PDB file of C-alpha atoms in Angstrom:
ATOM      1  CA  UNK A  75       0.000   0.000   0.000  1.00 70.00           C
ATOM      2  CA  UNK A  76       1.614   3.257  -1.118  1.00 88.00           C
ATOM      3  CA  UNK A  77       0.922   6.583   0.507  1.00 92.00           C
ATOM      4  CA  UNK A  78       1.757   9.942  -1.049  1.00 95.00           C
ATOM      5  CA  UNK A  79       2.069  13.036   1.130  1.00 96.00           C
ATOM      6  CA  UNK A  80       0.948  16.161  -0.765  1.00 95.00           C
ATOM      7  CA  UNK A  81       2.263  19.251   0.963  1.00 96.00           C
ATOM      8  CA  UNK A  82       2.169  23.011   0.622  1.00 96.00           C
ATOM      9  CA  UNK A  83       4.303  25.156   2.904  1.00 94.00           C
ATOM     10  CA  UNK A  84       5.037  28.862   2.638  1.00 90.00           C
ATOM     11  CA  UNK A  85       7.230  29.091   5.749  1.00 88.00           C
ATOM     12  CA  UNK A  86       8.511  25.540   6.227  1.00 89.00           C
ATOM     13  CA  UNK A  87       6.326  24.461   9.181  1.00 88.00           C
ATOM     14  CA  UNK A  88       4.015  22.320   7.047  1.00 92.00           C
ATOM     15  CA  UNK A  89       6.982  20.943   5.106  1.00 94.00           C
ATOM     16  CA  UNK A  90       8.564  19.690   8.362  1.00 92.00           C
ATOM     17  CA  UNK A  91       5.278  18.028   9.340  1.00 93.00           C
ATOM     18  CA  UNK A  92       5.044  16.415   5.863  1.00 95.00           C
ATOM     19  CA  UNK A  93       8.557  15.005   6.270  1.00 95.00           C
ATOM     20  CA  UNK A  94       7.637  13.525   9.678  1.00 94.00           C
ATOM     21  CA  UNK A  95       4.485  11.966   8.218  1.00 94.00           C
ATOM     22  CA  UNK A  96       6.356  10.558   5.224  1.00 95.00           C
ATOM     23  CA  UNK A  97       8.711   8.762   7.616  1.00 95.00           C
ATOM     24  CA  UNK A  98       5.901   7.498   9.860  1.00 94.00           C
ATOM     25  CA  UNK A  99       3.729   6.303   6.955  1.00 94.00           C
ATOM     26  CA  UNK A 100       6.589   5.190   4.694  1.00 93.00           C
ATOM     27  CA  UNK A 101       5.403   7.497   1.917  1.00 93.00           C
ATOM     28  CA  UNK A 102       6.838   9.863  -0.638  1.00 94.00           C
ATOM     29  CA  UNK A 103       6.274  13.620  -0.718  1.00 96.00           C
ATOM     30  CA  UNK A 104       4.957  15.755  -3.570  1.00 96.00           C
ATOM     31  CA  UNK A 105       5.255  19.479  -2.908  1.00 97.00           C
ATOM     32  CA  UNK A 106       3.005  22.195  -4.223  1.00 97.00           C
ATOM     33  CA  UNK A 107       4.897  25.267  -5.405  1.00 96.00           C
ATOM     34  CA  UNK A 108       3.185  28.649  -5.626  1.00 95.00           C
ATOM     35  CA  UNK A 109       5.500  31.529  -6.587  1.00 94.00           C
ATOM     36  CA  UNK A 110       2.713  34.067  -5.973  1.00 94.00           C
ATOM     37  CA  UNK A 111       3.271  33.882  -2.219  1.00 94.00           C
ATOM     38  CA  UNK A 112       7.036  34.295  -2.191  1.00 90.00           C
ATOM     39  CA  UNK A 113       8.913  37.483  -1.402  1.00 88.00           C
ATOM     40  CA  UNK A 114       8.238  40.265   1.075  1.00 87.00           C
ATOM     41  CA  UNK A 115       4.546  40.681   0.177  1.00 93.00           C
ATOM     42  CA  UNK A 116       3.710  36.981  -0.118  1.00 91.00           C
ATOM     43  CA  UNK A 117       2.116  36.863   3.324  1.00 89.00           C
ATOM     44  CA  UNK A 118      -0.239  39.745   2.488  1.00 92.00           C
ATOM     45  CA  UNK A 119      -1.186  38.263  -0.907  1.00 93.00           C
ATOM     46  CA  UNK A 120      -1.836  34.902   0.789  1.00 92.00           C
ATOM     47  CA  UNK A 121      -4.200  36.411   3.349  1.00 89.00           C
ATOM     48  CA  UNK A 122      -5.999  38.492   0.730  1.00 92.00           C
ATOM     49  CA  UNK A 123      -6.436  35.544  -1.644  1.00 93.00           C
ATOM     50  CA  UNK A 124      -7.599  33.259   1.151  1.00 89.00           C
ATOM     51  CA  UNK A 125     -10.181  35.760   2.388  1.00 89.00           C
ATOM     52  CA  UNK A 126     -11.587  36.243  -1.134  1.00 92.00           C
ATOM     53  CA  UNK A 127     -11.176  32.547  -2.144  1.00 88.00           C
ATOM     54  CA  UNK A 128      -8.885  33.409  -5.051  1.00 94.00           C
ATOM     55  CA  UNK A 129      -7.034  30.277  -6.079  1.00 95.00           C
ATOM     56  CA  UNK A 130      -3.524  30.757  -7.500  1.00 95.00           C
ATOM     57  CA  UNK A 131      -1.624  28.846 -10.155  1.00 95.00           C
ATOM     58  CA  UNK A 132       0.411  25.969  -8.729  1.00 96.00           C
ATOM     59  CA  UNK A 133       2.915  23.311  -9.722  1.00 95.00           C
ATOM     60  CA  UNK A 134       3.235  19.880  -8.086  1.00 95.00           C
ATOM     61  CA  UNK A 135       6.604  18.125  -8.045  1.00 94.00           C
ATOM     62  CA  UNK A 136       7.313  15.340  -8.274  1.00 94.00           C
ATOM     63  CA  UNK A 137       4.032  14.178  -9.845  1.00 89.00           C
ATOM     64  CA  UNK A 138       1.743  12.136  -7.606  1.00 88.00           C
ATOM     65  CA  UNK A 139       2.336   8.971  -9.622  1.00 85.00           C
ATOM     66  CA  UNK A 140       0.918   5.619  -8.544  1.00 86.00           C
ATOM     67  CA  UNK A 141      -0.369   5.699  -4.973  1.00 89.00           C
ATOM     68  CA  UNK A 142      -3.190   4.073  -3.043  1.00 87.00           C
ATOM     69  CA  UNK A 143      -3.693   6.970  -0.616  1.00 89.00           C
ATOM     70  CA  UNK A 144      -3.013  10.671  -0.190  1.00 90.00           C
ATOM     71  CA  UNK A 145      -2.298  12.553   3.010  1.00 92.00           C
ATOM     72  CA  UNK A 146      -2.768  16.310   2.661  1.00 90.00           C
ATOM     73  CA  UNK A 147      -0.513  18.703   4.637  1.00 93.00           C
ATOM     74  CA  UNK A 148      -0.985  22.482   4.539  1.00 92.00           C
ATOM     75  CA  UNK A 149      -1.334  25.563   6.715  1.00 90.00           C
ATOM     76  CA  UNK A 150      -4.627  27.204   7.592  1.00 86.00           C
ATOM     77  CA  UNK A 151      -5.095  30.714   6.240  1.00 84.00           C
ATOM     78  CA  UNK A 152      -8.067  32.827   7.367  1.00 79.00           C
ATOM     79  CA  UNK A 153      -9.879  29.681   8.670  1.00 79.00           C
ATOM     80  CA  UNK A 154      -9.469  27.758   5.377  1.00 82.00           C
ATOM     81  CA  UNK A 155      -6.902  25.437   3.880  1.00 86.00           C
ATOM     82  CA  UNK A 156      -4.170  27.488   2.213  1.00 91.00           C
ATOM     83  CA  UNK A 157      -5.266  28.530  -1.264  1.00 93.00           C
ATOM     84  CA  UNK A 158      -2.591  26.476  -3.094  1.00 96.00           C
ATOM     85  CA  UNK A 159      -3.941  23.315  -1.434  1.00 92.00           C
ATOM     86  CA  UNK A 160      -7.515  24.310  -2.245  1.00 90.00           C
ATOM     87  CA  UNK A 161      -6.431  24.749  -5.880  1.00 93.00           C
ATOM     88  CA  UNK A 162      -4.806  21.291  -5.817  1.00 92.00           C
ATOM     89  CA  UNK A 163      -7.940  19.623  -4.410  1.00 87.00           C
ATOM     90  CA  UNK A 164     -10.153  21.411  -6.923  1.00 85.00           C
ATOM     91  CA  UNK A 165      -7.977  20.826  -9.978  1.00 83.00           C
ATOM     92  CA  UNK A 166      -6.958  17.217  -9.348  1.00 74.00           C
ATOM     93  CA  UNK A 167     -10.225  15.310  -9.137  1.00 70.00           C
ATOM     94  CA  UNK A 168      -8.927  11.928 -10.312  1.00 78.00           C
ATOM     95  CA  UNK A 169      -6.514  11.092  -7.521  1.00 82.00           C
ATOM     96  CA  UNK A 170      -6.345   8.389  -4.872  1.00 84.00           C
ATOM     97  CA  UNK A 171      -8.573   8.819  -1.808  1.00 82.00           C
ATOM     98  CA  UNK A 172      -7.453  11.100   1.001  1.00 83.00           C
ATOM     99  CA  UNK A 173      -6.553   9.093   4.105  1.00 85.00           C
ATOM    100  CA  UNK A 174      -5.872  12.126   6.293  1.00 87.00           C
ATOM    101  CA  UNK A 175      -5.425  15.885   6.447  1.00 87.00           C
ATOM    102  CA  UNK A 176      -2.800  17.533   8.659  1.00 89.00           C
ATOM    103  CA  UNK A 177      -2.766  21.295   9.082  1.00 88.00           C
ATOM    104  CA  UNK A 178      -0.512  23.770  10.800  1.00 86.00           C
ATOM    105  CA  UNK A 179      -1.986  26.961  12.099  1.00 78.00           C
ATOM    106  CA  UNK A 180      -0.784  29.883  14.123  1.00 57.00           C
ATOM    107  CA  UNK A 181      -4.154  31.039  15.389  1.00 53.00           C
ATOM    108  CA  UNK A 182      -7.762  29.995  15.294  1.00 52.00           C
ATOM    109  CA  UNK A 183      -9.135  27.791  12.536  1.00 48.00           C
ATOM    110  CA  UNK A 184     -12.522  26.272  12.008  1.00 55.00           C
ATOM    111  CA  UNK A 185     -12.271  22.492  11.986  1.00 63.00           C
ATOM    112  CA  UNK A 186     -15.763  22.118  10.528  1.00 64.00           C
ATOM    113  CA  UNK A 187     -14.785  24.372   7.624  1.00 68.00           C
ATOM    114  CA  UNK A 188     -11.705  22.268   6.946  1.00 68.00           C
ATOM    115  CA  UNK A 189     -13.704  19.048   7.033  1.00 67.00           C
ATOM    116  CA  UNK A 190     -16.263  20.514   4.603  1.00 69.00           C
ATOM    117  CA  UNK A 191     -13.556  21.709   2.191  1.00 69.00           C
ATOM    118  CA  UNK A 192     -11.945  18.278   2.087  1.00 67.00           C
ATOM    119  CA  UNK A 193     -15.291  16.454   1.915  1.00 67.00           C
ATOM    120  CA  UNK A 194     -16.413  18.635  -1.003  1.00 66.00           C
ATOM    121  CA  UNK A 195     -13.231  17.907  -2.926  1.00 62.00           C
ATOM    122  CA  UNK A 196     -12.856  14.266  -1.877  1.00 59.00           C
ATOM    123  CA  UNK A 197     -16.200  12.744  -0.845  1.00 56.00           C
ATOM    124  CA  UNK A 198     -16.301   9.278   0.636  1.00 56.00           C
ATOM    125  CA  UNK A 199     -15.682   9.163   4.348  1.00 52.00           C
ATOM    126  CA  UNK A 200     -14.791  11.164   7.437  1.00 66.00           C
ATOM    127  CA  UNK A 201     -11.106  11.930   6.932  1.00 74.00           C
ATOM    128  CA  UNK A 202      -8.851  12.013  10.022  1.00 79.00           C
ATOM    129  CA  UNK A 203      -7.697  15.558  10.775  1.00 77.00           C
ATOM    130  CA  UNK A 204      -4.565  16.662  12.644  1.00 81.00           C
ATOM    131  CA  UNK A 205      -4.186  20.298  13.676  1.00 78.00           C
ATOM    132  CA  UNK A 206      -0.974  21.617  15.187  1.00 80.00           C
ATOM    133  CA  UNK A 207      -0.871  25.174  16.484  1.00 73.00           C
ATOM    134  CA  UNK A 208       2.789  25.395  17.402  1.00 67.00           C
ATOM    135  CA  UNK A 209       1.965  26.365  20.982  1.00 67.00           C
ATOM    136  CA  UNK A 210       4.600  25.178  23.478  1.00 66.00           C
ATOM    137  CA  UNK A 211       2.132  23.292  25.700  1.00 67.00           C
ATOM    138  CA  UNK A 212       0.569  21.369  22.795  1.00 70.00           C
ATOM    139  CA  UNK A 213       0.844  17.564  23.107  1.00 81.00           C
ATOM    140  CA  UNK A 214       2.335  17.263  19.602  1.00 83.00           C
ATOM    141  CA  UNK A 215       3.804  13.747  19.935  1.00 86.00           C
ATOM    142  CA  UNK A 216       0.539  12.258  21.200  1.00 87.00           C
ATOM    143  CA  UNK A 217      -1.580  14.014  18.574  1.00 86.00           C
ATOM    144  CA  UNK A 218       0.851  12.987  15.826  1.00 88.00           C
ATOM    145  CA  UNK A 219       0.828   9.322  16.907  1.00 90.00           C
ATOM    146  CA  UNK A 220      -2.987   9.271  17.127  1.00 90.00           C
ATOM    147  CA  UNK A 221      -3.250  10.798  13.640  1.00 89.00           C
ATOM    148  CA  UNK A 222      -0.844   8.256  12.116  1.00 91.00           C
ATOM    149  CA  UNK A 223      -2.868   5.449  13.716  1.00 90.00           C
ATOM    150  CA  UNK A 224      -6.142   6.927  12.395  1.00 88.00           C
ATOM    151  CA  UNK A 225      -4.664   7.149   8.872  1.00 90.00           C
ATOM    152  CA  UNK A 226      -3.561   3.520   9.087  1.00 89.00           C
ATOM    153  CA  UNK A 227      -7.072   2.515  10.173  1.00 86.00           C
ATOM    154  CA  UNK A 228      -8.575   4.326   7.191  1.00 85.00           C
ATOM    155  CA  UNK A 229      -6.087   2.647   4.883  1.00 84.00           C
ATOM    156  CA  UNK A 230      -6.960  -0.795   6.233  1.00 85.00           C
ATOM    157  CA  UNK A 231     -10.752  -0.338   6.095  1.00 76.00           C
ATOM    158  CA  UNK A 232     -12.637  -2.269   3.403  1.00 70.00           C
ATOM    159  CA  UNK A 233     -13.646  -0.160   0.421  1.00 63.00           C
ATOM    160  CA  UNK A 234     -17.331  -0.735   1.217  1.00 55.00           C
ATOM    161  CA  UNK A 235     -16.913   1.161   4.499  1.00 51.00           C
ATOM    162  CA  UNK A 236     -15.129   4.097   2.850  1.00 52.00           C
ATOM    163  CA  UNK A 237     -17.859   4.855   0.302  1.00 46.00           C
ATOM    164  CA  UNK A 238     -20.391   7.532   1.114  1.00 43.00           C
TER     165      UNK A 238
END
C-alpha cells in the first residue's frame, strides 16, 4: 500500500510536518509550489487571496504517480486550507482517496470548515484531521501518533466502508 504526502508550505512548518508523516507512513512527498506567495509581500497576498477565495496557479513536483492513498498537509489561512492546497484539491479530481489531512496553524481555525472543504473535494468518508498550532504546551507527539494510527485505520478499512 503506497501513501503519497501532498504538501504546501510557505514558511517551512508544514513541510517539516510532511517530512515527519512521510517517515511514519513510509510514503513519498509531492510538494506544491506557488510563486505568488514568495517574497516580502507573499504573506499579504496569501491572506488576501484566502479571504476572497482566489485560487492561485500551482505546480506539483514530483508528480503524484501511482499511490493508493493521499495525506494532505498544509497551513490554515483565514480559517481555510491554504489557497494552493484548495487549488490542488479542486484541480486534481482523479486522484487516490485522502486518508488524512494535517494542518498547521498559528491562530484559530474552524475544523468544521476544513472538514467541509476536504469532503467537497474528496467525498467518501470522514477523513482524520490533525491540527498543530505550534503552541509550546501542545501535546504534539501524542496528537501525531494518534493521527498516524487513524490514517492507518482508514487505509486498512474495506472499500465498502469508505464509500459515502
